[in-house]
XYZ file of C-alpha atoms in Angstrom:
700
model
C 26.544 21.193 23.481
C 28.673 23.707 21.318
C 27.930 25.535 18.289
C 31.053 24.458 16.333
C 29.363 22.640 13.270
C 27.523 25.711 12.719
C 30.724 28.000 12.770
C 32.481 25.476 10.569
C 29.262 25.624 8.136
C 29.341 29.303 8.043
C 33.062 29.631 7.182
C 33.259 26.881 4.752
C 32.545 28.985 1.869
C 30.829 32.388 1.025
C 28.498 30.495 -1.236
C 26.824 28.790 1.738
C 23.328 30.719 2.034
C 23.133 32.316 5.450
C 19.613 31.246 5.459
C 17.408 28.754 3.208
C 13.782 27.607 3.719
C 12.973 24.876 1.420
C 9.208 24.256 0.855
C 8.373 25.415 4.564
C 4.830 24.543 5.912
C 3.824 25.967 9.275
C 0.518 25.360 10.970
C -1.466 26.507 14.157
C -3.562 23.918 15.859
C -6.787 25.306 17.572
C -9.931 23.824 18.718
C -11.283 24.153 15.100
C -8.530 21.980 13.893
C -5.192 22.750 11.891
C -4.796 26.204 10.226
C -2.253 26.138 7.767
C -0.343 29.513 8.092
C 2.342 28.927 5.610
C 2.326 26.675 2.603
C 5.410 25.828 0.543
C 7.575 28.745 1.333
C 10.944 28.894 -0.256
C 13.710 31.409 0.283
C 17.493 31.602 -0.260
C 19.519 34.490 1.426
C 23.030 34.900 0.777
C 25.811 36.608 2.828
C 25.265 40.309 2.769
C 22.192 40.129 1.130
C 18.827 42.027 1.931
C 15.647 40.378 1.230
C 12.033 41.740 1.570
C 8.781 40.029 2.307
C 5.675 42.048 1.320
C 1.677 41.109 1.681
C -1.618 42.060 3.142
C -1.955 41.410 7.138
C -2.466 37.622 7.669
C -0.370 36.559 4.490
C 2.064 34.848 6.682
C 5.041 37.320 6.553
C 5.633 37.474 10.399
C 4.875 33.780 10.619
C 7.833 32.938 8.679
C 10.022 35.219 10.854
C 9.002 33.382 13.965
C 9.298 30.247 12.511
C 13.144 31.062 11.777
C 13.423 32.196 15.247
C 11.446 29.005 16.520
C 9.151 31.257 18.364
C 5.641 29.874 17.382
C 4.098 29.383 20.574
C 2.687 26.219 21.982
C -0.081 25.559 19.401
C 2.525 26.430 16.352
C 4.701 24.047 14.612
C 6.767 23.346 11.505
C 4.697 20.822 9.655
C 6.788 20.365 6.560
C 10.183 21.364 4.737
C 13.268 22.672 6.201
C 14.920 25.740 7.577
C 18.841 25.645 6.981
C 20.743 28.170 8.988
C 24.523 28.330 7.675
C 23.792 24.891 5.847
C 22.358 23.344 9.046
C 18.647 22.132 9.581
C 17.400 24.187 12.469
C 15.055 21.534 13.268
C 17.545 19.135 14.298
C 19.023 21.505 16.763
C 18.608 21.081 20.395
C 16.829 23.774 22.414
C 20.189 24.651 24.097
C 21.780 25.256 20.604
C 18.633 27.346 19.296
C 19.088 29.578 22.822
C 22.561 30.195 22.065
C 21.986 30.959 18.483
C 19.077 33.449 19.098
C 20.309 36.952 19.822
C 23.991 36.044 18.610
C 24.003 34.449 15.116
C 19.949 35.367 14.632
C 18.668 38.472 15.738
C 15.197 40.229 15.442
C 13.741 43.522 15.475
C 10.292 44.046 16.411
C 7.352 46.487 15.097
C 7.069 47.766 18.599
C 10.132 48.757 20.369
C 8.626 48.759 23.904
C 7.793 45.057 23.538
C 11.338 44.330 23.356
C 12.503 46.417 26.345
C 12.055 45.846 29.935
C 10.356 48.849 31.601
C 11.863 48.129 34.787
C 15.465 48.089 33.834
C 17.830 50.688 32.680
C 19.214 50.631 29.074
C 22.593 49.909 30.180
C 21.514 46.549 31.946
C 19.559 45.318 28.907
C 22.140 45.834 26.382
C 25.111 44.518 28.513
C 22.868 41.178 28.877
C 23.812 40.229 25.325
C 27.515 40.094 25.330
C 27.367 38.869 28.840
C 25.153 35.860 28.080
C 26.418 34.887 24.488
C 30.246 35.802 24.935
C 30.783 35.493 28.674
C 32.443 38.961 28.696
C 33.158 40.735 31.960
C 30.406 43.367 33.092
C 32.836 46.381 32.336
C 33.643 45.207 28.827
C 29.865 44.417 28.211
C 29.120 48.085 29.136
C 31.810 49.517 27.177
C 30.409 47.373 24.167
C 26.949 48.525 24.541
C 28.045 52.330 25.222
C 30.055 51.991 21.671
C 27.127 50.394 19.805
C 24.859 53.307 20.962
C 27.442 55.703 19.423
C 27.275 53.554 16.023
C 23.520 53.749 15.922
C 23.966 57.446 16.164
C 22.207 58.137 19.471
C 23.255 61.354 21.142
C 24.794 61.318 24.422
C 25.144 57.576 24.899
C 26.055 58.008 28.656
C 22.636 59.637 29.358
C 20.754 56.885 27.281
C 22.475 54.059 28.893
C 21.359 55.482 32.455
C 17.820 56.057 31.263
C 14.828 53.755 31.461
C 12.943 52.909 28.239
C 10.257 55.490 29.061
C 12.460 58.287 29.248
C 13.501 58.313 25.572
C 11.462 58.834 22.565
C 10.070 56.026 20.015
C 12.811 56.633 17.511
C 15.564 56.368 20.234
C 13.871 53.210 21.614
C 14.061 51.767 18.431
C 17.534 52.439 17.819
C 18.454 50.728 21.031
C 16.484 47.753 20.106
C 18.600 47.812 16.734
C 21.792 48.102 18.873
C 20.866 45.312 20.925
C 20.288 43.176 17.941
C 23.623 44.082 16.528
C 25.767 43.775 19.876
C 26.701 40.040 18.843
C 27.267 40.745 15.351
C 24.562 38.415 14.097
C 24.824 36.701 10.677
C 21.038 37.236 10.232
C 18.885 40.320 11.121
C 15.199 39.810 11.025
C 13.160 43.259 10.852
C 9.668 42.905 11.179
C 7.786 46.161 10.700
C 10.805 48.264 12.227
C 9.599 51.762 11.280
C 5.895 51.419 10.917
C 5.245 53.257 14.089
C 7.969 56.034 13.637
C 7.780 59.280 11.661
C 9.205 59.561 8.282
C 12.187 61.466 9.191
C 12.882 59.008 12.023
C 12.181 56.090 9.675
C 14.667 57.586 6.874
C 17.487 57.983 9.487
C 16.816 54.412 10.840
C 16.597 53.065 7.235
C 20.086 54.363 6.526
C 21.587 53.191 9.891
C 20.368 49.575 9.286
C 22.032 49.698 5.684
C 25.379 51.188 7.008
C 25.623 48.921 10.108
C 24.704 45.987 7.967
C 27.184 46.692 5.449
C 29.971 47.348 8.068
C 29.293 43.923 9.655
C 28.329 42.058 6.637
C 24.873 41.218 8.378
C 22.144 39.499 5.860
C 18.747 41.267 6.466
C 15.112 40.033 5.979
C 12.647 42.954 5.854
C 9.127 42.366 6.553
C 6.736 45.252 5.786
C 3.621 46.192 3.899
C 5.314 49.494 2.833
C 6.645 48.736 -0.591
C 8.477 52.022 -0.693
C 10.582 51.185 2.065
C 11.342 47.614 0.484
C 12.418 49.278 -2.646
C 15.071 51.415 -0.825
C 16.519 48.815 1.342
C 16.397 45.461 -0.324
C 17.911 43.744 -3.450
C 15.148 40.650 -3.726
C 11.650 40.393 -2.828
C 9.018 38.040 -2.023
C 5.173 38.710 -2.370
C 3.079 36.644 -0.163
C -0.619 35.843 -0.462
C -2.559 33.953 2.281
C 0.427 31.868 3.338
C 2.263 31.162 0.153
C 4.715 33.065 -1.999
C 3.169 34.030 -5.180
C 6.116 35.931 -6.688
C 9.639 36.433 -6.371
C 12.535 37.867 -7.916
C 15.273 40.595 -7.979
C 13.632 43.968 -6.681
C 13.531 45.808 -10.299
C 12.266 42.574 -11.765
C 9.292 42.446 -9.561
C 8.863 46.438 -9.482
C 9.034 46.825 -13.129
C 7.917 43.647 -14.677
C 5.424 42.102 -12.115
C 3.981 38.849 -13.244
C 1.297 37.962 -10.853
C -2.075 39.614 -10.644
C -1.934 40.014 -6.811
C 1.412 41.880 -7.163
C -0.062 44.057 -9.636
C -3.327 44.934 -7.503
C -0.967 45.577 -4.457
C 0.900 48.014 -6.525
C -2.256 49.653 -8.155
C -3.287 50.340 -4.544
C -0.445 52.526 -3.491
C -0.597 56.329 -3.792
C 2.500 56.963 -6.025
C 3.318 60.304 -7.543
C 1.351 59.509 -10.655
C -1.659 58.768 -8.842
C -4.462 61.500 -8.705
C -7.754 61.074 -6.901
C -9.834 62.843 -9.646
C -7.982 61.898 -13.109
C -6.395 58.521 -11.696
C -7.876 57.159 -8.697
C -6.596 54.186 -6.956
C -7.881 50.739 -7.725
C -8.641 48.814 -4.706
C -8.140 45.046 -4.611
C -11.741 43.441 -4.255
C -12.762 40.954 -1.709
C -11.013 39.732 1.443
C -8.160 37.571 2.088
C -9.427 33.926 2.708
C -9.019 32.482 6.204
C -6.541 29.792 6.510
C -9.147 27.026 6.625
C -11.165 28.640 4.152
C -8.804 28.956 1.255
C -10.334 28.058 -2.266
C -8.925 24.988 -4.577
C -5.916 25.898 -7.113
C -5.038 29.524 -6.744
C -5.677 31.207 -3.385
C -6.287 34.594 -5.013
C -8.542 33.177 -7.430
C -11.859 34.802 -6.262
C -10.287 38.219 -6.190
C -8.521 37.989 -9.432
C -9.342 39.792 -12.788
C -7.770 37.072 -14.955
C -9.270 33.912 -13.406
C -10.279 31.020 -15.528
C -12.434 28.228 -14.301
C -10.972 24.979 -14.885
C -7.404 26.103 -14.898
C -6.575 28.327 -12.208
C -8.794 26.230 -9.618
C -6.919 23.199 -10.496
C -4.223 22.264 -7.596
C -1.361 22.168 -6.844
C -0.253 25.403 -8.539
C 3.464 25.583 -8.630
C 6.114 28.485 -9.112
C 6.821 29.074 -12.746
C 10.138 30.667 -13.970
C 9.132 34.105 -15.849
C 11.925 33.475 -18.280
C 14.227 30.176 -18.586
C 17.063 30.275 -16.138
C 15.488 33.563 -14.333
C 15.348 33.885 -10.579
C 12.108 35.668 -11.140
C 9.185 33.335 -10.667
C 5.426 33.569 -10.340
C 2.783 31.103 -8.937
C 0.484 32.084 -11.828
C -0.655 29.541 -14.650
C -1.608 32.200 -17.053
C 1.164 34.883 -16.610
C 2.440 33.885 -20.119
C -0.943 34.747 -21.589
C -1.758 37.941 -19.796
C -1.021 41.394 -21.613
C 0.815 42.925 -18.675
C 1.514 46.119 -20.806
C -2.273 46.877 -20.886
C -3.638 49.502 -18.837
C -4.190 48.404 -15.430
C -7.723 48.227 -14.441
C -8.670 51.673 -12.946
C -11.475 53.442 -11.273
C -13.755 55.800 -13.499
C -12.147 59.323 -13.622
C -13.955 61.792 -11.363
C -14.704 65.324 -11.935
C -13.156 67.603 -9.532
C -15.228 68.788 -6.578
C -15.463 72.645 -6.622
C -15.039 73.880 -3.228
C -17.617 75.979 -1.509
C -17.822 79.015 1.027
C -15.289 78.924 4.109
C -16.616 76.353 6.814
C -14.054 76.831 9.407
C -11.851 79.810 10.173
C -8.609 79.476 12.440
C -7.099 82.980 13.654
C -3.742 83.286 15.403
C -4.750 79.989 17.575
C -2.461 79.217 20.476
C -2.758 76.370 23.096
C -0.320 76.366 25.911
C 0.195 74.192 28.866
C 1.486 75.164 32.267
C 3.332 72.498 34.110
C 4.807 72.078 37.555
C 7.116 69.426 38.735
C 9.987 68.301 40.739
C 11.790 71.040 42.893
C 10.396 73.935 40.228
C 6.924 73.084 41.778
C 8.048 73.553 45.573
C 9.274 77.111 44.677
C 6.547 77.963 42.529
C 8.207 78.003 39.242
C 6.416 77.077 36.079
C 6.984 76.180 32.545
C 5.153 76.722 29.515
C 4.497 74.213 26.637
C 3.450 75.954 23.683
C 1.705 73.101 21.879
C 0.096 75.449 19.407
C 1.273 78.800 18.453
C -0.480 81.357 16.492
C -2.118 78.751 13.882
C -3.883 80.711 11.257
C -5.938 78.857 8.005
C -9.162 78.326 6.544
C -10.859 75.336 5.566
C -13.788 75.416 2.850
C -16.931 73.181 1.853
C -16.033 70.037 0.147
C -12.302 70.609 0.507
C -9.751 68.268 2.087
C -7.074 70.138 4.126
C -4.028 67.993 5.461
C -2.069 68.725 8.590
C 1.315 66.761 8.401
C 4.218 66.985 10.519
C 6.297 64.727 12.871
C 4.782 63.456 16.421
C 4.872 66.214 19.005
C 4.231 69.261 16.199
C 0.904 69.733 17.625
C -1.579 68.075 15.051
C -3.392 66.098 17.637
C -3.501 69.122 20.128
C -5.420 71.181 17.502
C -7.860 68.341 16.953
C -8.549 68.421 20.648
C -9.052 72.188 20.535
C -11.471 71.931 17.695
C -13.660 69.055 19.243
C -13.819 70.788 22.548
C -11.731 68.404 24.519
C -9.016 71.300 25.235
C -9.593 75.219 25.644
C -7.625 77.383 23.430
C -5.276 79.677 25.408
C -5.740 82.432 22.925
C -7.183 83.088 19.286
C -10.299 82.231 17.241
C -11.774 78.996 15.979
C -15.093 79.633 13.967
C -17.306 76.916 12.722
C -19.503 78.909 10.570
C -20.826 81.505 13.051
C -20.081 79.456 16.078
C -16.869 80.465 18.195
C -15.167 77.111 19.268
C -11.992 78.154 20.802
C -13.416 78.339 24.412
C -16.479 76.223 24.208
C -16.022 72.727 25.756
C -17.754 69.933 24.279
C -19.786 69.864 27.385
C -21.403 72.904 26.650
C -21.763 72.406 22.948
C -25.666 71.647 21.831
C -26.292 68.640 19.699
C -26.442 70.540 16.661
C -23.101 71.817 16.991
C -21.494 68.463 18.066
C -23.238 66.661 15.129
C -21.757 69.412 12.664
C -18.147 68.411 13.809
C -17.422 64.697 13.953
C -14.088 62.508 14.135
C -12.609 59.367 12.488
C -9.891 57.912 14.671
C -6.550 56.056 14.047
C -7.360 52.960 15.967
C -11.016 51.378 15.196
C -10.289 48.594 17.501
C -10.509 51.279 20.337
C -13.439 53.378 19.346
C -15.987 50.687 19.046
C -17.934 49.368 21.957
C -17.030 45.522 21.880
C -20.448 44.525 23.601
C -22.705 46.540 20.935
C -23.784 45.698 17.653
C -22.640 47.665 14.666
C -26.161 48.560 13.831
C -26.645 49.662 17.365
C -23.696 51.843 17.424
C -24.614 53.677 14.335
C -28.172 53.756 14.929
C -27.305 55.416 18.529
C -25.566 58.484 16.735
C -28.744 58.852 14.371
C -30.997 59.327 17.461
C -28.654 61.235 19.821
C -28.448 63.937 16.959
C -32.052 64.007 15.964
C -31.433 63.009 12.553
C -34.329 60.440 13.064
C -36.285 59.109 15.895
C -38.734 56.475 14.421
C -37.204 52.860 14.718
C -38.046 51.897 11.352
C -36.361 55.458 9.691
C -33.380 54.919 12.175
C -32.808 51.225 10.716
C -33.458 52.459 7.080
C -30.692 54.973 7.772
C -28.181 52.436 9.231
C -28.947 50.470 6.069
C -28.127 53.470 4.163
C -24.884 54.129 5.736
C -23.526 50.673 5.490
C -24.631 50.760 1.749
C -22.480 53.973 1.670
C -19.365 52.343 3.417
C -19.625 49.198 1.030
C -20.532 46.831 3.860
C -23.422 44.178 3.879
C -26.605 45.162 5.566
C -26.498 41.957 7.664
C -23.245 43.616 9.280
C -25.457 45.682 11.369
C -26.266 42.531 13.614
C -22.556 41.716 14.127
C -20.357 42.730 16.908
C -17.095 44.462 16.173
C -14.947 41.273 17.113
C -16.595 39.725 13.941
C -15.010 42.351 11.700
C -11.493 42.748 10.091
C -9.521 46.062 10.757
C -10.438 47.650 7.452
C -14.153 46.747 7.995
C -14.020 48.253 11.495
C -12.526 51.165 9.966
C -15.756 51.627 7.703
C -17.963 51.493 10.611
C -16.052 54.501 12.235
C -16.492 56.359 8.943
C -20.239 55.419 8.789
C -20.719 56.547 12.394
C -18.816 59.892 11.880
C -21.122 60.660 8.817
C -24.367 59.254 10.585
C -25.064 62.862 12.013
C -24.775 64.572 8.692
C -21.636 66.716 9.734
C -20.245 69.767 7.977
C -16.819 68.743 8.972
C -15.101 65.668 9.664
C -11.671 65.462 11.227
C -9.714 62.059 10.392
C -6.705 61.436 12.620
C -4.483 59.118 10.734
C -7.643 57.005 9.572
C -5.655 54.622 7.169
C -2.172 54.339 8.833
C -2.888 51.016 10.557
C -4.439 49.315 7.374
C -2.917 47.514 4.552
C -2.424 49.307 1.248
C -5.258 47.607 -0.382
C -7.803 48.589 2.362
C -6.110 51.792 2.521
C -7.048 52.511 -0.984
C -10.690 51.564 -0.366
C -10.849 53.370 2.736
C -9.609 56.792 0.853
C -11.790 56.059 -1.901
C -14.768 55.738 0.452
C -14.097 59.045 2.162
C -13.931 60.900 -1.271
C -16.983 59.395 -2.587
C -18.966 60.328 0.727
C -17.342 63.881 0.627
C -18.398 64.296 -2.834
C -21.875 63.359 -2.238
C -22.421 65.255 1.191
C -19.968 68.091 0.547
C -18.275 67.449 3.645
C -15.360 69.283 4.667
C -12.348 66.836 5.560
C -9.648 67.922 7.982
C -6.747 65.148 7.326
C -4.230 64.695 10.064
C -1.464 62.412 8.915
C 2.321 61.736 8.555
C 2.100 59.844 5.518
C 2.700 62.267 2.729
C 2.238 59.755 0.095
C -1.711 59.676 1.234
C -1.531 63.358 1.829
C -0.365 64.097 -1.835
C -3.320 61.736 -3.195
C -6.114 62.789 -0.998
C -5.451 66.619 0.079
C -6.586 69.735 -1.730
C -4.347 71.953 0.568
C -1.535 71.235 3.016
C -0.563 72.692 6.216
C 3.132 71.610 7.439
C 3.680 72.158 11.110
C 6.751 71.841 13.435
C 6.952 72.200 17.148
C 3.437 73.771 17.314
C 3.901 76.248 14.597
C 2.937 76.322 10.968
C 6.250 76.145 8.662
C 4.287 76.262 5.499
C 0.811 76.022 3.901
C -0.510 76.220 0.343
C -2.207 73.736 -2.317
C -0.953 70.274 -2.526
C 0.903 71.013 -5.863
C 2.626 74.061 -4.331
C 3.927 71.991 -1.208
C 5.289 69.411 -3.238
C 7.032 71.753 -5.779
C 9.908 74.216 -5.081
C 10.133 76.493 -3.483
C 10.116 74.417 -0.155
C 10.318 75.287 3.705
C 13.590 73.352 4.609
C 11.450 71.261 6.919
C 9.165 70.574 4.002
C 11.925 69.532 1.899
C 13.136 67.232 4.411
C 9.733 65.531 5.006
C 9.563 65.004 1.194
C 12.606 63.569 1.040
C 12.077 60.901 3.838
C 8.853 59.643 2.223
C 9.455 55.902 0.695
C 8.047 55.812 -2.661
C 6.806 52.362 -4.434
C 7.928 53.576 -7.851
C 11.462 52.310 -9.276
C 11.243 55.310 -11.865
C 10.839 58.127 -9.496
C 14.248 59.913 -8.021
C 14.503 61.697 -4.992
C 17.186 64.079 -3.626
C 18.646 62.796 -0.419
C 18.217 64.804 2.834
C 18.573 63.033 6.093
C 17.373 65.413 9.070
C 19.920 65.307 11.936
C 18.986 65.027 15.554
C 15.671 64.618 17.370
C 12.682 66.994 17.674
C 13.306 69.357 20.453
C 11.121 69.239 23.456
C 8.380 71.533 23.669
C 9.138 72.490 27.279
C 12.603 73.873 25.870
C 11.784 75.178 22.511
C 14.999 76.757 20.581
C 15.111 80.356 20.104
C 14.293 82.124 16.584
C 12.958 79.620 14.140
C 11.804 76.331 15.722
C 13.373 74.178 13.008
C 17.023 75.992 13.386
C 18.633 73.091 15.457
C 18.080 70.386 12.803
C 18.209 72.607 9.583
C 21.161 72.570 7.034
C 20.335 75.943 5.808
C 20.594 77.526 9.222
C 22.119 80.979 9.266
C 24.188 81.577 12.512
C 22.898 84.976 14.416
C 19.781 85.089 12.310
C 17.764 81.688 12.475
C 18.875 81.172 16.247
C 17.679 84.539 17.342
C 14.604 86.114 15.509
C 11.364 84.090 14.519
C 11.286 83.740 10.853
C 9.377 86.283 8.886
C 6.274 84.754 6.513
C 7.264 84.720 2.717
C 4.208 84.907 0.331
C 4.688 82.847 -2.831
C 1.169 82.977 -3.959
C -2.513 83.318 -2.874
C -2.185 81.136 -0.099
C 1.279 79.660 -0.236
C 3.144 80.774 2.703
C 6.484 79.617 4.031
C 7.862 80.850 7.573
C 11.723 81.075 6.651
C 14.486 83.497 7.057
C 15.818 82.533 3.587
C 15.403 85.175 0.926
C 12.690 84.521 -1.660
C 14.909 83.998 -4.527
C 16.950 81.497 -2.428
C 13.754 79.459 -1.857
C 12.773 79.761 -5.607
C 16.133 78.357 -6.572
C 15.645 74.903 -4.674
C 15.840 71.700 -6.787
C 12.670 69.368 -6.657
C 13.088 66.764 -4.235
C 10.848 64.005 -6.277
C 11.204 63.840 -10.077
C 9.643 61.201 -12.292
C 12.251 59.181 -14.437
C 12.145 56.468 -16.757
C 11.630 52.900 -15.364
C 14.857 50.905 -15.220
């Protein structure tokens, strides 16, 4: 069986869509019956075009991609509609044809690169497989092409990467290898399913630029699947918004961003912390309610139960079709009332809050250092040791009722500092004082109940931090009893009910097991448990990075409400500067274990900047078409903490680097305000002359 008809269809005319989905319906068949995952989905992708698909988890984004790849598993099937690839219905293709197309003409980049790489094979072998299988070239030519593609995806030292196993390279490098693998056979269509979610913002910015350049060079069409609307704005020309298995709005990027015509799209955008949002003056408005399950969707509009514009007797009458926003327009919406709604009216918003006045100092950190001594390989045999400086002379203060954010790339020392604070690691030097208690060398095993209760943590992944065999109420109640808040069973139950009220969960959730809750609900339980012991300080380690934007808005609002009521100090660890800008009062920017800059949120987001802060701000995708950014892409990878560069730790990637100065001498501390400090060799006047990275403009 050959691919000749496909090639002929592709070369017949440039007007033939690379991909066309016509009324696509995909279902999964379970013991409970048929679960319709995707309903009536339409998409047309032209050569060289980039199309974004966005929506909450469970909306069907990834199911569409898996249907295109015909990877739906044994219980999944296309039950209606067509998928045309280069003019040919893929459902009529044989399994052999599909195997030949996958990886050659259609390629996919998954969210987790290690899921696509074989840990037992060297990178060279895995890359060479693509041209060997699909094109039948020689081993020598396949290896040469693989190395050349690694150079094109801008991986340093391709020969070393080729000879490495996946675990021997960083996450950003792994993702570049997967992209190189996908591009090796020059595919006509590249599917990208959350390709940068697990990466730092600087690595993400580099990979996004790389995909754009390589796609333009090879004429590849792209489908981006993401919940990051800022990323979609920067990469795509068209957009489809999905909700509960169906497309609810589609159109050109600026049509949807600037003139959205579906209430769900508006709610999604209202949940995103863009530069104009303010946690006090303009709080985010989360979408109320939950995404319906596939077998429990309401009649008519699936978004009806969560919509502010729902009208009984009209919005609940099926079927609901897509409507052109204007005659002949490619902008369409699945809303029967879109022409009646006043879209220029102010968006529904949360009531303005009064700023919280910070209190006395709760946490003092002075010259904290955490070093690890490692011995490995031949070095261990001769007694040689290497020192990893995970934290080096960290100093700052945190006040009562204040939110202090620590930001930086993976490996910068954020989580190491949290471990020292929680007593999981001892400090190598310096002081950490919580009130009058010295914590630097007080391990958690030696801390009394009162000290432990004063310092609690909300973890990034709620799935791994809840005991699957215990009820929600049992896990929260255990904290209340252990820390001596209450001992009487009736009072413990009352306190559990109060905490569930605070995190806006129904009281009957106390009887449920974790598996019966969604990800956002589990994170709320994690927050309730952290606050159950009436802590003075809560460390939140990436608490919203795994959540949808609508759930993210609800959880950040929840954290602020509890902080306001209990005057808790919040230490917020994150690499998402959009959320940090919205939530934090003060920010600490770390790089390779050291503080590069610290100051108030306004000071960090306005010049003067440390060059690393400037690069971080430029890398943040912003879901607002009216915002303009200066483009600064950080070169190279973060150095290994086992071999830090001399002088300034950022000098190997800094475009302001002064030879003979930055690469020799540690940077001095430049003071620009009461608590705004920048560690940089640039003179104060040079730093003050920096242009703003992010500026508000006028919507197109």
